[in-house]
Amino acid sequence: MPVDVQPQTCHWRVPSAPRRRARRRLPRARPRSRRDLANTITGGAGNDTLNGAAGNDRIIGGAGNDVLTGGANDDMFVFAFTTSDASGQTIPIGSGDDRVQDFDFNPAGGQDLLDISGLTITAGDFAASVVITDLGADTLVTIADESIRLVGVNNPANITQADFLLG
């Protein structure tokens, strides 16, 4: 199911509140800039399409083959290949074969990051753990059996360790 987050739009339902309270309006918050409109968007276990807006968004696809779009500014795409059960046991879930539609690798243009900190990959083992491949018009990042396709990034040399948040 696509999820679009638009600045200054909020929809909510308060089923247990009396009707008159549910109809009250929240005071309108005015961000200082569009950059302040950050969203955290989380997908589920299926194949999700998640779209950020103009803020510094944090987009977590979850399991499944997800399509992720951050929008303008400095976005963080989070790839967590494991989760914890009720007892705290780590369970591998995979992140699927995800597509990032608008990854910005340029620090001057709105630097996006790929957050793989949950994998405990460090700067010392980055080159041995992360494979970056040229697909012509796109770039493929492969970590173990998981892949992240950076759509429109047509030169894999543009993707460096600086584009990742490491563990």
PDB file of C-alpha atoms in Angstrom, residues 13-140:
ATOM      1  CA  ARG A  13      -8.923   9.007  14.567  1.00  0.00           C
ATOM      2  CA  VAL A  14      -9.616   9.062  18.296  1.00  0.00           C
ATOM      3  CA  PRO A  15     -12.190   6.293  18.782  1.00  0.00           C
ATOM      4  CA  SER A  16     -12.443   6.466  22.577  1.00  0.00           C
ATOM      5  CA  ALA A  17     -12.746  10.260  22.907  1.00  0.00           C
ATOM      6  CA  PRO A  18     -16.125  12.030  23.051  1.00  0.00           C
ATOM      7  CA  ARG A  19     -17.185  13.358  19.648  1.00  0.00           C
ATOM      8  CA  ARG A  20     -16.696  17.021  20.560  1.00  0.00           C
ATOM      9  CA  ARG A  21     -13.066  16.393  21.531  1.00  0.00           C
ATOM     10  CA  ALA A  22     -12.367  14.377  18.403  1.00  0.00           C
ATOM     11  CA  ARG A  23     -13.382  17.379  16.286  1.00  0.00           C
ATOM     12  CA  ARG A  24     -11.051  19.879  17.914  1.00  0.00           C
ATOM     13  CA  ARG A  25      -8.286  21.194  15.759  1.00  0.00           C
ATOM     14  CA  LEU A  26      -4.688  21.101  16.775  1.00  0.00           C
ATOM     15  CA  PRO A  27      -2.888  24.431  16.668  1.00  0.00           C
ATOM     16  CA  ARG A  28      -1.100  24.732  13.360  1.00  0.00           C
ATOM     17  CA  ALA A  29       2.592  24.254  13.801  1.00  0.00           C
ATOM     18  CA  ARG A  30       4.703  26.404  11.552  1.00  0.00           C
ATOM     19  CA  PRO A  31       8.093  24.933  10.778  1.00  0.00           C
ATOM     20  CA  ARG A  32      10.932  27.366  10.355  1.00  0.00           C
ATOM     21  CA  SER A  33      11.701  25.846   6.972  1.00  0.00           C
ATOM     22  CA  ARG A  34      10.650  22.970   4.722  1.00  0.00           C
ATOM     23  CA  ARG A  35      13.806  21.198   5.903  1.00  0.00           C
ATOM     24  CA  ASP A  36      12.243  21.013   9.397  1.00  0.00           C
ATOM     25  CA  LEU A  37       9.392  18.846   8.085  1.00  0.00           C
ATOM     26  CA  ALA A  38      11.033  15.488   8.814  1.00  0.00           C
ATOM     27  CA  ASN A  39       9.036  12.264   8.753  1.00  0.00           C
ATOM     28  CA  THR A  40       9.709   8.727   9.932  1.00  0.00           C
ATOM     29  CA  ILE A  41       7.982   6.325   7.585  1.00  0.00           C
ATOM     30  CA  THR A  42       7.973   2.600   8.329  1.00  0.00           C
ATOM     31  CA  GLY A  43       6.836  -0.189   6.049  1.00  0.00           C
ATOM     32  CA  GLY A  44       5.707  -3.660   7.018  1.00  0.00           C
ATOM     33  CA  ALA A  45       6.573  -7.201   6.006  1.00  0.00           C
ATOM     34  CA  GLY A  46       5.148  -6.843   2.487  1.00  0.00           C
ATOM     35  CA  ASN A  47       6.307  -5.102  -0.651  1.00  0.00           C
ATOM     36  CA  ASP A  48       5.811  -1.451   0.320  1.00  0.00           C
ATOM     37  CA  THR A  49       5.977   1.828  -1.596  1.00  0.00           C
ATOM     38  CA  LEU A  50       7.060   4.556   0.839  1.00  0.00           C
ATOM     39  CA  ASN A  51       7.338   8.230  -0.127  1.00  0.00           C
ATOM     40  CA  GLY A  52       8.865  10.976   1.976  1.00  0.00           C
ATOM     41  CA  ALA A  53       8.356  14.682   1.479  1.00  0.00           C
ATOM     42  CA  ALA A  54      10.584  17.752   1.539  1.00  0.00           C
ATOM     43  CA  GLY A  55      12.045  17.191   5.016  1.00  0.00           C
ATOM     44  CA  ASN A  56      14.949  15.150   6.315  1.00  0.00           C
ATOM     45  CA  ASP A  57      13.032  11.868   6.256  1.00  0.00           C
ATOM     46  CA  ARG A  58      13.885   8.520   7.853  1.00  0.00           C
ATOM     47  CA  ILE A  59      12.435   5.719   5.727  1.00  0.00           C
ATOM     48  CA  ILE A  60      12.405   2.138   7.014  1.00  0.00           C
ATOM     49  CA  GLY A  61      11.211  -0.361   4.423  1.00  0.00           C
ATOM     50  CA  GLY A  62      11.212  -3.497   6.563  1.00  0.00           C
ATOM     51  CA  ALA A  63      11.008  -6.953   4.994  1.00  0.00           C
ATOM     52  CA  GLY A  64       9.815  -7.355   1.427  1.00  0.00           C
ATOM     53  CA  ASN A  65      10.831  -5.810  -1.875  1.00  0.00           C
ATOM     54  CA  ASP A  66      10.219  -2.131  -1.183  1.00  0.00           C
ATOM     55  CA  VAL A  67      10.247   1.001  -3.344  1.00  0.00           C
ATOM     56  CA  LEU A  68      11.549   3.960  -1.312  1.00  0.00           C
ATOM     57  CA  THR A  69      11.513   7.647  -2.245  1.00  0.00           C
ATOM     58  CA  GLY A  70      12.887  10.249   0.145  1.00  0.00           C
ATOM     59  CA  GLY A  71      12.036  13.481  -1.625  1.00  0.00           C
ATOM     60  CA  ALA A  72      14.125  16.619  -1.189  1.00  0.00           C
ATOM     61  CA  ASN A  73      16.759  17.253   1.520  1.00  0.00           C
ATOM     62  CA  ASP A  74      18.882  14.836   3.566  1.00  0.00           C
ATOM     63  CA  ASP A  75      17.064  11.503   3.853  1.00  0.00           C
ATOM     64  CA  MET A  76      18.076   8.317   5.633  1.00  0.00           C
ATOM     65  CA  PHE A  77      17.052   4.946   4.233  1.00  0.00           C
ATOM     66  CA  VAL A  78      17.221   2.336   6.996  1.00  0.00           C
ATOM     67  CA  PHE A  79      17.920  -1.302   6.191  1.00  0.00           C
ATOM     68  CA  ALA A  80      17.533  -3.585   9.206  1.00  0.00           C
ATOM     69  CA  PHE A  81      18.145  -7.166   8.195  1.00  0.00           C
ATOM     70  CA  THR A  82      17.249  -8.521  11.649  1.00  0.00           C
ATOM     71  CA  THR A  83      14.660  -7.970  14.360  1.00  0.00           C
ATOM     72  CA  SER A  84      14.199  -9.141  17.935  1.00  0.00           C
ATOM     73  CA  ASP A  85      11.495 -11.417  19.293  1.00  0.00           C
ATOM     74  CA  ALA A  86       9.788 -10.994  22.688  1.00  0.00           C
ATOM     75  CA  SER A  87      12.687 -12.706  24.477  1.00  0.00           C
ATOM     76  CA  GLY A  88      15.259 -10.406  22.867  1.00  0.00           C
ATOM     77  CA  GLN A  89      16.545 -13.118  20.502  1.00  0.00           C
ATOM     78  CA  THR A  90      17.823 -11.743  17.178  1.00  0.00           C
ATOM     79  CA  ILE A  91      15.921 -13.099  14.177  1.00  0.00           C
ATOM     80  CA  PRO A  92      17.079 -12.606  10.570  1.00  0.00           C
ATOM     81  CA  ILE A  93      14.238 -11.114   8.496  1.00  0.00           C
ATOM     82  CA  GLY A  94      15.969  -9.910   5.391  1.00  0.00           C
ATOM     83  CA  SER A  95      15.305  -6.581   3.801  1.00  0.00           C
ATOM     84  CA  GLY A  96      14.348  -7.930   0.400  1.00  0.00           C
ATOM     85  CA  ASP A  97      15.474  -6.458  -2.878  1.00  0.00           C
ATOM     86  CA  ASP A  98      14.725  -2.789  -2.345  1.00  0.00           C
ATOM     87  CA  ARG A  99      14.765   0.164  -4.746  1.00  0.00           C
ATOM     88  CA  VAL A 100      15.685   3.699  -3.702  1.00  0.00           C
ATOM     89  CA  GLN A 101      14.192   5.949  -6.365  1.00  0.00           C
ATOM     90  CA  ASP A 102      16.006   9.219  -5.614  1.00  0.00           C
ATOM     91  CA  PHE A 103      19.260   8.595  -3.738  1.00  0.00           C
ATOM     92  CA  ASP A 104      21.339  11.784  -3.533  1.00  0.00           C
ATOM     93  CA  PHE A 105      25.019  11.001  -2.991  1.00  0.00           C
ATOM     94  CA  ASN A 106      26.143  14.628  -3.379  1.00  0.00           C
ATOM     95  CA  PRO A 107      26.851  16.352  -0.026  1.00  0.00           C
ATOM     96  CA  ALA A 108      26.194  19.730  -1.669  1.00  0.00           C
ATOM     97  CA  GLY A 109      22.808  18.691  -3.047  1.00  0.00           C
ATOM     98  CA  GLY A 110      21.024  17.069  -0.092  1.00  0.00           C
ATOM     99  CA  GLN A 111      23.138  14.124   1.061  1.00  0.00           C
ATOM    100  CA  ASP A 112      21.115  10.956   1.628  1.00  0.00           C
ATOM    101  CA  LEU A 113      22.442   8.022   3.668  1.00  0.00           C
ATOM    102  CA  LEU A 114      21.951   4.257   3.631  1.00  0.00           C
ATOM    103  CA  ASP A 115      21.696   3.184   7.283  1.00  0.00           C
ATOM    104  CA  ILE A 116      23.128  -0.312   7.671  1.00  0.00           C
ATOM    105  CA  SER A 117      24.204   0.228  11.285  1.00  0.00           C
ATOM    106  CA  GLY A 118      22.138  -2.764  12.417  1.00  0.00           C
ATOM    107  CA  LEU A 119      24.532  -5.062  10.556  1.00  0.00           C
ATOM    108  CA  THR A 120      27.573  -4.128  12.674  1.00  0.00           C
ATOM    109  CA  ILE A 121      29.633  -3.459   9.557  1.00  0.00           C
ATOM    110  CA  THR A 122      32.521  -1.167  10.449  1.00  0.00           C
ATOM    111  CA  ALA A 123      34.841   0.993   8.379  1.00  0.00           C
ATOM    112  CA  GLY A 124      37.454  -1.763   8.676  1.00  0.00           C
ATOM    113  CA  ASP A 125      35.330  -4.472   7.048  1.00  0.00           C
ATOM    114  CA  PHE A 126      33.183  -2.283   4.758  1.00  0.00           C
ATOM    115  CA  ALA A 127      35.044  -3.192   1.545  1.00  0.00           C
ATOM    116  CA  ALA A 128      34.779  -6.927   2.292  1.00  0.00           C
ATOM    117  CA  SER A 129      31.085  -6.749   3.280  1.00  0.00           C
ATOM    118  CA  VAL A 130      29.514  -4.325   0.787  1.00  0.00           C
ATOM    119  CA  VAL A 131      29.623  -4.888  -2.983  1.00  0.00           C
ATOM    120  CA  ILE A 132      28.777  -1.938  -5.256  1.00  0.00           C
ATOM    121  CA  THR A 133      27.959  -2.896  -8.873  1.00  0.00           C
ATOM    122  CA  ASP A 134      27.322  -0.915 -12.052  1.00  0.00           C
ATOM    123  CA  LEU A 135      23.956  -1.771 -13.657  1.00  0.00           C
ATOM    124  CA  GLY A 136      24.196   0.849 -16.394  1.00  0.00           C
ATOM    125  CA  ALA A 137      21.569   3.438 -15.474  1.00  0.00           C
ATOM    126  CA  ASP A 138      21.443   2.245 -11.829  1.00  0.00           C
ATOM    127  CA  THR A 139      23.829   1.077  -9.110  1.00  0.00           C
ATOM    128  CA  LEU A 140      23.344  -2.090  -7.059  1.00  0.00           C
TER     129      LEU A 140
END
